[in-house]
């Protein structure tokens, strides 16, 4: 199948965007903090053509066509993301009359590897070309974020859309989510960054995510700061009642870990970066309480198999682990992990 077979005409434009893992800076982006994601070499590719008054799409993975008018409400399927980006462009005043899309994705869905941001940004790149819109990659990231929050209805931070739009393979994106200042930093030489996906689909992830967001907001309110990003002194969090003290301790210490991770990247120090990833995982598990036993076991086994560092990536409550593995340990690492976890997918 291809665009022509599904829609009876050739595509007029195309776009692509990658999935991601996050090295450091988990659950900081909705408190104006720092993040350090890097793209995976797995892409969502979209071909597009014009369609008046509606959005239509065929997904090669789901093998189905979906179509709805521009005024349609979200329905909980993949078309929501495409309707969402068209809605966001129109809301910003861009003359987009509708579109049809052919979608192929290598990014697994529901694994915490940011398949939705990859789809949104790939579709926006295709729409930018199709309608010749004067938009930068950062504009596309912000439109994708608006689509996800205001149309699809997921209250995420801006990390995933920014790395899908601005990330480059082999580089980490150091992003300040308060100012949106960002910098691409090369990953250390001689290491691989991989996602370990056990197929732990995120259950109750959205409810848990929103609960953590609310707790973080409450902690910021009690500490009288606009966002926990503005708390520099870790001692201050000890004045909060539990569990707000633990939640704030994670966010404040995680921001410091990103800054230290950036210094490690500037020195090309993969071991130091790996240690910070392990600390991040422990903080996510103990203080933020978003890990699962399966993710903790995967992290421990990855470290025993020679990884410099490993941690859950994304929101948690399921999803995947990111590991930083020295090239020299690679062959043994993969064999050992696949033996310990039959069915494990090693991506990247
Ligand atoms: C999800 C959200 C991001 C971020 C992470 C946790 O991936 O989409 O904005 O909050 O969780 O770091």
XYZ file of C-alpha atoms and ligand atoms in Angstrom:
360
model
C 0.000 0.000 0.000
C 1.013 3.596 -0.468
C -0.506 7.077 -0.547
C -1.561 6.701 -4.205
C -3.416 3.409 -3.599
C -5.274 4.729 -0.568
C -6.182 8.195 -1.832
C -6.104 7.798 -5.648
C -3.566 10.631 -6.161
C 0.151 11.082 -5.430
C 1.316 12.807 -2.219
C 2.193 16.508 -2.460
C 4.477 16.804 0.587
C 6.144 14.756 3.299
C 7.677 15.094 6.753
C 9.381 12.959 9.359
C 10.253 13.135 13.053
C 11.934 10.742 15.516
C 10.934 9.113 18.793
C 13.103 9.902 21.813
C 14.613 8.757 25.069
C 15.333 11.137 27.919
C 18.801 10.931 29.476
C 18.032 13.215 32.439
C 15.340 15.694 33.465
C 12.274 13.537 34.077
C 9.057 15.181 35.284
C 10.732 18.592 35.306
C 9.236 20.108 32.145
C 5.886 21.028 33.719
C 7.720 22.908 36.486
C 9.791 25.044 34.081
C 12.881 22.855 34.590
C 15.711 21.450 32.501
C 15.571 18.349 30.282
C 18.167 16.369 28.298
C 16.480 14.107 25.726
C 18.026 12.594 22.588
C 16.252 11.279 19.470
C 16.137 7.567 18.710
C 16.961 6.488 15.141
C 13.299 5.462 14.792
C 11.078 7.705 12.713
C 7.470 8.467 11.991
C 7.113 9.377 8.318
C 4.089 11.132 6.904
C 3.074 11.863 3.320
C 0.368 14.447 2.816
C -2.007 15.938 0.279
C -4.775 18.525 0.391
C -8.354 17.646 1.329
C -11.072 20.275 1.681
C -12.812 20.612 5.030
C -11.612 17.326 6.528
C -8.690 15.328 7.812
C -8.184 11.766 6.531
C -5.407 9.376 7.392
C -4.216 5.850 6.773
C -1.941 4.214 9.347
C 0.287 1.450 8.003
C 0.692 -0.025 11.499
C -3.019 -0.050 12.324
C -4.031 -0.771 8.699
C -7.003 1.521 8.832
C -8.315 4.718 7.293
C -9.946 7.319 9.515
C -11.653 10.514 8.353
C -13.460 13.329 10.163
C -14.479 16.918 9.407
C -12.283 19.767 10.732
C -14.894 20.596 13.377
C -14.856 17.066 14.886
C -14.196 16.492 18.590
C -11.336 14.148 19.643
C -12.340 10.465 19.718
C -9.336 8.740 21.304
C -7.741 7.362 18.110
C -4.606 8.262 16.120
C -6.541 10.700 13.934
C -6.890 12.985 16.982
C -3.215 13.961 16.697
C -3.627 14.889 13.030
C -6.874 16.770 13.569
C -5.130 18.413 16.529
C -2.229 19.821 14.506
C -4.567 21.079 11.771
C -6.725 22.654 14.509
C -3.638 24.310 16.097
C -2.486 25.735 12.740
C -5.950 27.129 12.013
C -6.233 28.554 15.549
C -2.934 30.397 14.908
C -4.438 31.896 11.731
C -2.741 29.733 9.100
C -4.811 29.069 5.970
C -4.992 25.271 6.217
C -8.144 23.841 4.656
C -7.666 20.177 5.524
C -5.352 17.339 4.622
C -4.967 13.623 4.019
C -2.035 11.702 5.454
C -0.325 8.370 4.927
C 1.478 7.433 8.156
C 4.286 4.908 8.702
C 5.882 4.707 12.114
C 8.864 2.851 13.511
C 8.231 4.320 16.977
C 6.305 1.804 19.099
C 3.065 3.204 20.527
C 2.469 3.294 24.276
C 6.113 2.536 25.203
C 6.940 6.000 26.495
C 9.154 6.697 23.465
C 7.069 9.658 22.368
C 5.267 8.262 19.344
C 2.568 10.940 19.614
C 5.012 13.875 19.447
C 6.777 12.183 16.494
C 3.436 11.904 14.663
C 2.435 15.499 15.437
C 5.764 16.988 14.362
C 6.047 14.800 11.224
C 2.534 15.875 10.191
C 3.330 19.546 10.881
C 6.495 19.336 8.755
C 4.420 17.895 5.902
C 1.751 20.601 6.360
C 4.413 23.346 6.441
C 5.660 22.131 3.062
C 2.160 21.525 1.660
C 0.829 24.983 2.544
C 4.207 26.802 2.363
C 3.863 28.076 5.915
C 6.548 30.439 7.274
C 7.187 28.439 10.458
C 10.446 27.475 12.191
C 11.055 24.021 13.688
C 10.546 25.520 17.150
C 7.197 26.993 16.000
C 6.206 23.471 14.928
C 7.149 22.070 18.360
C 4.976 24.654 20.112
C 2.054 24.035 17.742
C 2.379 20.273 18.330
C 2.373 20.875 22.082
C -0.722 23.077 21.812
C -2.452 20.350 19.767
C -1.655 17.687 22.356
C -2.693 19.774 25.382
C -5.656 21.698 24.024
C -7.094 19.379 21.369
C -6.101 15.820 22.310
C -6.392 16.734 26.007
C -3.107 15.334 27.429
C -1.504 17.793 29.889
C 2.122 17.028 28.937
C 5.159 19.314 29.113
C 6.990 20.567 26.016
C 10.014 18.206 26.047
C 8.773 15.561 23.609
C 7.623 17.961 20.897
C 10.821 20.041 21.178
C 13.133 17.050 20.736
C 10.993 15.630 17.905
C 11.322 18.968 16.068
C 14.844 20.110 17.024
C 16.714 16.922 17.986
C 19.584 15.509 15.932
C 20.794 11.876 16.035
C 23.914 11.447 18.124
C 23.234 14.659 20.070
C 21.447 15.441 23.295
C 19.098 18.430 23.400
C 19.742 20.493 26.536
C 16.539 22.479 26.917
C 15.488 25.039 29.502
C 11.700 24.688 29.455
C 11.281 28.112 31.124
C 13.023 30.198 28.449
C 13.044 27.539 25.685
C 16.787 28.252 25.300
C 18.391 25.102 23.934
C 21.686 23.656 22.834
C 22.671 20.468 21.013
C 25.518 18.585 22.706
C 27.288 15.579 21.140
C 26.889 12.287 23.001
C 30.189 10.958 24.385
C 32.247 8.920 21.906
C 32.302 5.135 22.289
C 28.870 4.657 23.837
C 25.466 3.589 22.599
C 22.165 4.959 23.822
C 19.398 2.350 23.572
C 15.803 1.947 24.668
C 14.913 -1.325 26.400
C 11.247 -2.060 25.791
C 9.611 -4.913 27.677
C 6.201 -3.995 26.312
C 5.109 -2.696 29.739
C 2.259 -0.637 28.368
C 1.427 2.397 30.431
C -1.555 1.544 32.629
C -3.299 4.329 34.472
C -0.398 6.445 33.249
C -2.422 9.534 32.533
C -4.161 9.606 35.917
C -0.824 9.084 37.685
C 0.846 11.778 35.563
C -1.868 14.309 36.342
C -1.696 13.458 40.047
C 2.071 14.103 40.066
C 1.559 17.387 38.229
C -1.006 18.470 40.817
C 1.338 17.502 43.686
C 4.188 19.459 42.113
C 1.924 22.499 41.699
C 0.846 22.240 45.325
C 4.478 22.009 46.477
C 5.361 25.125 44.436
C 2.367 26.974 45.904
C 3.395 26.122 49.454
C 7.002 27.160 48.797
C 5.703 30.413 47.258
C 7.502 30.018 43.948
C 6.000 30.147 40.469
C 7.577 26.779 39.668
C 9.892 24.320 41.459
C 12.573 25.292 38.938
C 13.055 28.370 41.103
C 13.974 26.346 44.231
C 17.770 26.174 44.358
C 18.143 25.007 47.969
C 17.256 21.348 48.522
C 16.809 21.967 52.291
C 13.664 23.995 51.563
C 11.765 20.903 50.382
C 12.149 19.309 53.818
C 9.657 21.862 55.180
C 6.863 20.314 53.075
C 4.531 17.583 54.388
C 4.775 14.106 52.800
C 4.452 13.171 49.987
C 5.014 16.733 48.706
C 8.527 16.780 50.226
C 9.509 13.694 48.217
C 7.926 14.982 45.004
C 9.676 18.358 45.296
C 12.976 16.686 46.260
C 12.857 14.710 43.011
C 12.221 17.747 40.823
C 14.760 20.030 42.517
C 17.488 17.353 42.553
C 16.656 16.289 38.978
C 17.235 19.830 37.705
C 20.665 19.770 39.370
C 21.354 16.379 37.759
C 20.617 17.805 34.307
C 23.082 20.638 34.875
C 25.720 18.172 36.083
C 24.910 15.887 33.131
C 25.508 18.775 30.730
C 28.910 19.348 32.324
C 29.659 15.621 31.936
C 28.687 15.814 28.249
C 30.924 18.831 27.720
C 33.823 16.791 29.190
C 32.836 13.712 27.140
C 32.533 11.822 30.441
C 30.134 8.946 29.770
C 30.672 7.316 33.182
C 29.647 10.454 35.057
C 26.574 10.821 32.841
C 25.681 7.186 33.520
C 25.953 7.656 37.289
C 23.591 10.602 37.126
C 21.097 8.471 35.157
C 21.157 5.831 37.898
C 20.577 8.504 40.562
C 17.708 9.837 38.472
C 16.099 6.400 38.316
C 16.345 5.941 42.083
C 14.822 9.365 42.636
C 11.999 8.574 40.188
C 11.371 5.251 41.938
C 11.650 6.331 45.600
C 10.685 9.988 45.679
C 8.483 10.443 42.624
C 7.069 6.903 42.771
C 6.521 6.475 39.032
C 8.533 3.263 38.495
C 7.361 -0.367 38.406
C 9.192 -3.501 39.657
C 9.732 -4.574 36.016
C 11.479 -1.285 35.197
C 13.632 -1.463 38.358
C 14.732 -5.013 37.453
C 15.549 -3.942 33.906
C 17.703 -1.063 35.206
C 19.569 -3.364 37.645
C 20.191 -6.013 34.975
C 21.380 -3.385 32.463
C 23.934 -2.146 35.014
C 25.081 -5.704 35.795
C 25.455 -6.287 32.033
C 27.900 -3.383 31.727
C 25.813 -0.233 31.135
C 27.317 2.981 32.557
C 23.806 4.110 33.393
C 20.125 3.230 32.998
C 16.828 4.759 34.048
C 13.181 4.716 33.119
C 12.434 7.147 30.304
C 9.352 9.306 29.941
C 6.459 9.488 32.353
C 6.940 6.051 33.975
C 4.056 3.841 35.227
C 5.239 1.452 32.471
C 7.096 2.226 29.265
C 10.791 1.723 28.550
C 14.254 2.076 30.082
C 17.103 4.050 28.484
C 20.607 2.613 28.886
C 24.031 4.113 28.162
C 26.260 1.242 27.073
C 29.999 1.336 26.241
C 30.702 -0.066 22.760
C 33.165 -2.553 24.259
C 30.466 -4.148 26.415
C 27.818 -4.125 23.688
C 27.785 -7.740 22.451
C 27.627 -9.251 25.936
C 25.132 -6.640 27.077
C 22.548 -7.446 24.436
C 22.884 -11.231 24.825
C 22.634 -11.112 28.591
C 19.601 -8.846 28.657
C 17.732 -10.865 26.034
C 18.408 -14.024 28.033
C 17.189 -12.421 31.252
C 14.102 -10.881 29.624
C 12.711 -12.984 26.758
C 10.663 -10.733 24.494
C 12.748 -7.654 25.306
C 13.164 -5.244 22.390
C 16.441 -3.329 22.215
C 15.865 -0.194 20.148
C 18.317 2.384 18.899
C 5.862 12.561 29.244
C 5.479 13.996 28.895
C 6.690 14.929 28.971
C 7.419 14.774 30.314
C 7.679 13.303 30.603
C 8.277 13.084 31.970
O 6.721 12.053 28.272
O 4.938 14.057 27.585
O 6.276 16.267 28.763
O 6.701 15.388 31.348
O 6.491 12.525 30.521
O 9.567 13.599 32.032
